Amino acid sequence: MSKKSYDHLFKIILIGDSSVGKSSIIFRYVDDLFHDSYVSTIGVDFKTKTINVNDNLLKLQIWDTAGQERFHSITYSYYRSAQAIVLVYDVTNANSFENISKWLRNVDEYAGEEKLKIIVGNKCDAEDLRAIPFEHGEKLAKKNNIEFIETSAKSNVNIDKLFRNLSKVLLEKGTKLTPDGNNSFKNYTGEADYSIKSLMSYTQSSVNSLKSGCC
Ligand SMILES: Nc1nc2c(ncn2[C@@H]2O[C@H](COP(=O)(O)OP(=O)(O)OP(=O)(O)O)[C@@H](O)[C@H]2O)c(=O)[nH]1
């Protein structure tokens, strides 16, 4: 059997309206790239990155979801197996901010047990076009008792911090959950690998149905 190249696997999912910059945040973090062009995500996709946190090698499996309404039934099915949920809005788009409450309700409905959540106001580089002040994002997050950060995938602001802080909390949470103080992530890792295979094949058939127009 091949030796695992990481100590823990964490699954993080990004959700939010279409065009808020979910794919761009992931691209910036994993590949250090940014594209001005907009290519809408179809269904779901993921990228991985391995980082070192407090001498633990963490493999982050970062899931990108389509913001478009027609893919929602597919993307909801991914919430349950995630350990952290990143709710993204665009600071230049008031609608995307108002919809965060709707996304939070969806998480409550589809994610199963309580998950680690963070609200992210992306595109903070676009000050001239800003529609949502920092304080509004902060207030919404406080009201829901979750963390908040503003980012820019374009200017690479707070992207590394977002994933590093989430990873630290997940690591800490996992360690705290272990009754004997040992690493309890082994089974979790197996489950996560299993869920990728089954969800991906489910998604492929759902996307094919959507493409072919059938319901
Ligand atoms: N100014 C600025 N533009 C950004 C930023 N992040 C993304 N964009 C732009 O916003 C557009 C949408 O970005 P995407 O990353 O594709 O958005 P998405 O949320 O993944 O969209 P869906 O796949 O439809 O859900 C693209 O034209 C990006 O170049 C940012 O931090 N600042």
CSV table of C-alpha atoms and ligand atoms in Angstrom, one decimal:
chain,number,residue,atom,x,y,z
A,1,MET,CA,0.0,0.0,0.0
A,2,SER,CA,1.4,3.5,-0.9
A,3,LYS,CA,2.3,5.7,2.0
A,4,LYS,CA,0.1,8.8,2.5
A,5,SER,CA,1.9,12.0,1.6
A,6,TYR,CA,0.0,14.1,4.2
A,7,ASP,CA,-1.1,13.9,7.8
A,8,HIS,CA,-4.7,15.1,7.5
A,9,LEU,CA,-7.1,15.8,4.6
A,10,PHE,CA,-9.5,18.7,4.9
A,11,LYS,CA,-12.3,19.4,2.5
A,12,ILE,CA,-13.3,23.0,2.1
A,13,ILE,CA,-16.1,24.2,-0.2
A,14,LEU,CA,-16.7,27.6,-1.7
A,15,ILE,CA,-20.3,28.7,-2.3
A,16,GLY,CA,-22.0,32.0,-3.3
A,17,ASP,CA,-23.6,33.8,-6.2
A,18,SER,CA,-22.4,33.5,-9.7
A,19,SER,CA,-19.4,35.7,-10.6
A,20,VAL,CA,-18.4,36.7,-7.0
A,21,GLY,CA,-14.9,35.2,-7.6
A,22,LYS,CA,-15.0,31.7,-6.1
A,23,SER,CA,-12.9,30.1,-8.9
A,24,SER,CA,-10.6,33.0,-8.9
A,25,ILE,CA,-9.9,32.7,-5.2
A,26,ILE,CA,-9.0,29.0,-5.6
A,27,PHE,CA,-6.9,29.7,-8.7
A,28,ARG,CA,-5.0,32.4,-6.8
A,29,TYR,CA,-4.4,30.2,-3.8
A,30,VAL,CA,-3.4,27.0,-5.6
A,31,ASP,CA,-1.8,28.2,-8.8
A,32,ASP,CA,-1.0,31.9,-8.0
A,33,LEU,CA,-2.8,32.9,-11.1
A,34,PHE,CA,-5.6,35.4,-11.9
A,35,HIS,CA,-7.6,35.7,-15.1
A,36,ASP,CA,-9.7,38.8,-15.9
A,37,SER,CA,-12.0,36.7,-18.2
A,38,TYR,CA,-15.0,35.1,-16.7
A,39,VAL,CA,-15.6,31.4,-17.3
A,40,SER,CA,-18.6,30.1,-15.4
A,41,THR,CA,-18.1,26.9,-13.4
A,42,ILE,CA,-20.2,23.9,-14.6
A,43,GLY,CA,-21.5,21.9,-11.6
A,44,VAL,CA,-18.5,21.4,-9.3
A,45,ASP,CA,-14.7,21.1,-9.5
A,46,PHE,CA,-11.8,20.8,-7.1
A,47,LYS,CA,-8.2,21.6,-6.6
A,48,THR,CA,-5.8,20.4,-3.9
A,49,LYS,CA,-2.9,22.0,-2.1
A,50,THR,CA,-0.7,20.6,0.6
A,51,ILE,CA,0.5,23.0,3.3
A,52,ASN,CA,2.4,22.7,6.6
A,53,VAL,CA,0.7,24.0,9.7
A,54,ASN,CA,2.4,23.5,13.1
A,55,ASP,CA,4.5,20.6,11.6
A,56,ASN,CA,1.3,18.9,10.2
A,57,LEU,CA,1.1,18.3,6.5
A,58,LEU,CA,-2.4,19.2,5.6
A,59,LYS,CA,-3.9,18.3,2.2
A,60,LEU,CA,-6.6,20.8,1.4
A,61,GLN,CA,-9.2,19.6,-1.1
A,62,ILE,CA,-10.8,22.8,-2.2
A,63,TRP,CA,-14.2,22.5,-3.9
A,64,ASP,CA,-15.5,25.1,-6.3
A,65,THR,CA,-19.2,25.2,-6.9
A,66,ALA,CA,-21.2,26.9,-9.7
A,67,GLY,CA,-23.1,29.9,-8.5
A,68,GLN,CA,-25.7,29.6,-11.3
A,69,GLU,CA,-29.1,28.5,-10.0
A,70,ARG,CA,-29.5,25.6,-12.4
A,71,PHE,CA,-26.6,23.8,-10.7
A,72,HIS,CA,-27.8,24.3,-7.1
A,73,SER,CA,-29.4,20.9,-6.7
A,74,ILE,CA,-26.0,19.4,-7.6
A,75,THR,CA,-23.9,21.7,-5.4
A,76,TYR,CA,-26.0,21.2,-2.3
A,77,SER,CA,-25.1,17.5,-2.3
A,78,TYR,CA,-21.5,18.5,-1.6
A,79,TYR,CA,-22.1,20.4,1.6
A,80,ARG,CA,-22.5,17.4,3.8
A,81,SER,CA,-19.0,16.0,3.3
A,82,ALA,CA,-17.2,19.3,3.7
A,83,GLN,CA,-15.5,20.3,6.9
A,84,ALA,CA,-15.5,24.0,6.2
A,85,ILE,CA,-17.8,26.2,4.1
A,86,VAL,CA,-16.7,29.5,2.6
A,87,LEU,CA,-19.6,31.8,1.8
A,88,VAL,CA,-18.4,34.4,-0.8
A,89,TYR,CA,-19.9,37.6,-1.9
A,90,ASP,CA,-18.6,40.4,-4.1
A,91,VAL,CA,-18.1,43.8,-2.4
A,92,THR,CA,-19.1,45.6,-5.6
A,93,ASN,CA,-22.4,43.6,-5.9
A,94,ALA,CA,-25.0,44.4,-3.3
A,95,ASN,CA,-27.2,41.5,-4.4
A,96,SER,CA,-24.5,38.9,-3.8
A,97,PHE,CA,-24.2,40.3,-0.3
A,98,GLU,CA,-28.0,40.2,0.4
A,99,ASN,CA,-28.0,36.6,-0.9
A,100,ILE,CA,-25.5,35.5,1.8
A,101,SER,CA,-28.4,35.0,4.2
A,102,LYS,CA,-30.0,32.7,1.6
A,103,TRP,CA,-26.8,30.7,1.2
A,104,LEU,CA,-26.5,30.4,5.0
A,105,ARG,CA,-30.1,29.0,5.1
A,106,ASN,CA,-29.1,26.5,2.4
A,107,VAL,CA,-26.1,25.4,4.5
A,108,ASP,CA,-28.3,24.9,7.5
A,109,GLU,CA,-30.6,22.8,5.4
A,110,TYR,CA,-28.1,20.7,3.4
A,111,ALA,CA,-24.8,20.5,5.4
A,112,GLY,CA,-26.0,18.2,8.1
A,113,GLU,CA,-24.2,18.9,11.4
A,114,GLU,CA,-22.6,22.2,12.3
A,115,LYS,CA,-19.7,23.2,10.0
A,116,LEU,CA,-16.9,25.7,10.3
A,117,LYS,CA,-18.1,28.7,8.2
A,118,ILE,CA,-16.6,32.0,7.1
A,119,ILE,CA,-18.0,34.9,5.1
A,120,VAL,CA,-15.7,36.3,2.5
A,121,GLY,CA,-16.2,39.7,0.8
A,122,ASN,CA,-14.1,39.3,-2.4
A,123,LYS,CA,-12.9,42.0,-4.9
A,124,CYS,CA,-11.8,44.4,-2.2
A,125,ASP,CA,-9.3,45.8,-4.7
A,126,ALA,CA,-12.2,47.5,-6.6
A,127,GLU,CA,-12.6,50.4,-4.1
A,128,ASP,CA,-14.2,52.7,-6.7
A,129,LEU,CA,-17.0,50.2,-7.3
A,130,ARG,CA,-17.5,49.1,-3.7
A,131,ALA,CA,-21.2,48.8,-2.8
A,132,ILE,CA,-20.8,47.0,0.6
A,133,PRO,CA,-18.7,48.7,3.3
A,134,PHE,CA,-16.4,46.4,5.3
A,135,GLU,CA,-18.5,47.1,8.4
A,136,HIS,CA,-21.6,45.6,6.8
A,137,GLY,CA,-19.9,42.3,6.1
A,138,GLU,CA,-18.4,42.3,9.6
A,139,LYS,CA,-21.8,43.0,11.1
A,140,LEU,CA,-23.6,40.2,9.2
A,141,ALA,CA,-20.9,37.7,10.2
A,142,LYS,CA,-21.1,38.8,13.9
A,143,LYS,CA,-24.9,38.4,13.8
A,144,ASN,CA,-24.5,34.8,12.6
A,145,ASN,CA,-21.5,34.2,14.9
A,146,ILE,CA,-19.1,33.3,12.2
A,147,GLU,CA,-15.7,34.7,11.0
A,148,PHE,CA,-15.3,37.4,8.3
A,149,ILE,CA,-12.6,38.4,6.0
A,150,GLU,CA,-12.3,40.6,2.8
A,151,THR,CA,-10.1,39.3,0.0
A,152,SER,CA,-8.9,40.1,-3.5
A,153,ALA,CA,-8.1,37.3,-5.8
A,154,LYS,CA,-6.9,39.9,-8.3
A,155,SER,CA,-4.4,41.7,-6.0
A,156,ASN,CA,-3.7,38.6,-3.9
A,157,VAL,CA,-5.0,40.1,-0.6
A,158,ASN,CA,-5.8,37.8,2.3
A,159,ILE,CA,-6.1,34.7,0.1
A,160,ASP,CA,-3.4,32.8,1.9
A,161,LYS,CA,-4.6,34.0,5.2
A,162,LEU,CA,-8.1,32.8,4.5
A,163,PHE,CA,-7.1,29.2,3.9
A,164,ARG,CA,-4.3,29.1,6.5
A,165,ASN,CA,-6.6,30.3,9.3
A,166,LEU,CA,-9.4,27.9,8.3
A,167,SER,CA,-6.8,25.0,8.3
A,168,LYS,CA,-5.6,26.0,11.7
A,169,VAL,CA,-9.1,26.0,13.1
A,170,LEU,CA,-9.9,22.7,11.5
A,171,LEU,CA,-6.7,21.2,12.8
A,172,GLU,CA,-7.4,22.4,16.3
A,173,LYS,CA,-11.0,21.3,16.1
A,174,GLY,CA,-10.0,17.8,15.0
A,175,THR,CA,-7.4,17.5,17.7
A,176,LYS,CA,-9.9,18.7,20.3
A,177,LEU,CA,-12.4,16.2,19.1
A,178,THR,CA,-10.1,13.3,19.6
A,179,PRO,CA,-11.0,11.6,22.9
A,180,ASP,CA,-7.6,10.1,23.5
A,181,GLY,CA,-5.6,13.1,22.2
A,182,ASN,CA,-4.4,11.1,19.2
A,183,ASN,CA,-5.0,11.8,15.5
A,184,SER,CA,-8.6,10.8,14.7
A,185,PHE,CA,-8.6,11.9,11.0
A,186,LYS,CA,-7.8,8.5,9.5
A,187,ASN,CA,-11.3,7.4,9.0
A,188,TYR,CA,-12.4,10.8,8.0
A,189,THR,CA,-9.8,10.7,5.1
A,190,GLY,CA,-11.2,7.4,3.9
A,191,GLU,CA,-14.7,8.8,3.9
A,192,ALA,CA,-13.7,11.9,2.1
A,193,ASP,CA,-12.0,9.9,-0.7
A,194,TYR,CA,-15.0,7.7,-1.0
A,195,SER,CA,-17.4,10.6,-1.2
A,196,ILE,CA,-15.4,12.2,-4.0
A,197,LYS,CA,-15.8,9.2,-6.3
A,198,SER,CA,-19.5,8.7,-5.6
A,199,LEU,CA,-20.3,12.4,-5.8
A,200,MET,CA,-18.3,13.0,-8.9
A,201,SER,CA,-20.1,10.2,-10.8
A,202,TYR,CA,-23.4,11.6,-9.6
A,203,THR,CA,-22.4,15.1,-10.7
A,204,GLN,CA,-21.3,14.0,-14.1
A,205,SER,CA,-24.6,12.3,-14.8
A,206,SER,CA,-26.5,15.4,-13.5
A,207,VAL,CA,-24.5,17.8,-15.5
A,208,ASN,CA,-25.0,15.7,-18.6
A,209,SER,CA,-28.8,15.8,-18.0
A,210,LEU,CA,-28.7,19.5,-17.6
A,211,LYS,CA,-26.6,19.9,-20.8
A,212,SER,CA,-29.0,17.7,-22.7
A,213,GLY,CA,-31.9,19.8,-21.3
A,214,CYS,CA,-33.7,16.9,-19.6
A,215,CYS,CA,-34.8,17.1,-16.0
B,1,LIG,N1,-11.6,43.1,-9.5
B,1,LIG,C1,-11.6,41.8,-9.2
B,1,LIG,N2,-12.2,41.0,-10.0
B,1,LIG,C2,-12.3,39.7,-9.7
B,1,LIG,C3,-11.8,39.2,-8.4
B,1,LIG,N3,-12.0,37.9,-8.3
B,1,LIG,C4,-12.7,37.5,-9.5
B,1,LIG,N4,-12.8,38.6,-10.3
B,1,LIG,C5,-13.5,38.6,-11.6
B,1,LIG,O1,-14.8,38.3,-11.4
B,1,LIG,C6,-15.3,37.4,-12.5
B,1,LIG,C7,-15.9,36.2,-12.0
B,1,LIG,O2,-14.9,35.4,-11.3
B,1,LIG,P1,-15.1,33.8,-11.1
B,1,LIG,O3,-14.0,33.4,-10.2
B,1,LIG,O4,-15.3,33.1,-12.3
B,1,LIG,O5,-16.5,33.8,-10.3
B,1,LIG,P2,-17.3,32.5,-9.7
B,1,LIG,O6,-17.8,32.9,-8.4
B,1,LIG,O7,-16.4,31.3,-9.7
B,1,LIG,O8,-18.5,32.4,-10.8
B,1,LIG,P3,-19.4,31.1,-11.1
B,1,LIG,O9,-18.5,30.0,-11.6
B,1,LIG,O10,-20.4,31.5,-12.1
B,1,LIG,O11,-20.1,30.7,-9.8
B,1,LIG,C8,-14.1,37.2,-13.4
B,1,LIG,O12,-14.1,38.1,-14.5
B,1,LIG,C9,-12.9,37.5,-12.5
B,1,LIG,O13,-11.8,38.0,-13.3
B,1,LIG,C10,-11.1,40.1,-7.6
B,1,LIG,O14,-10.6,39.8,-6.5
B,1,LIG,N5,-11.1,41.4,-8.0
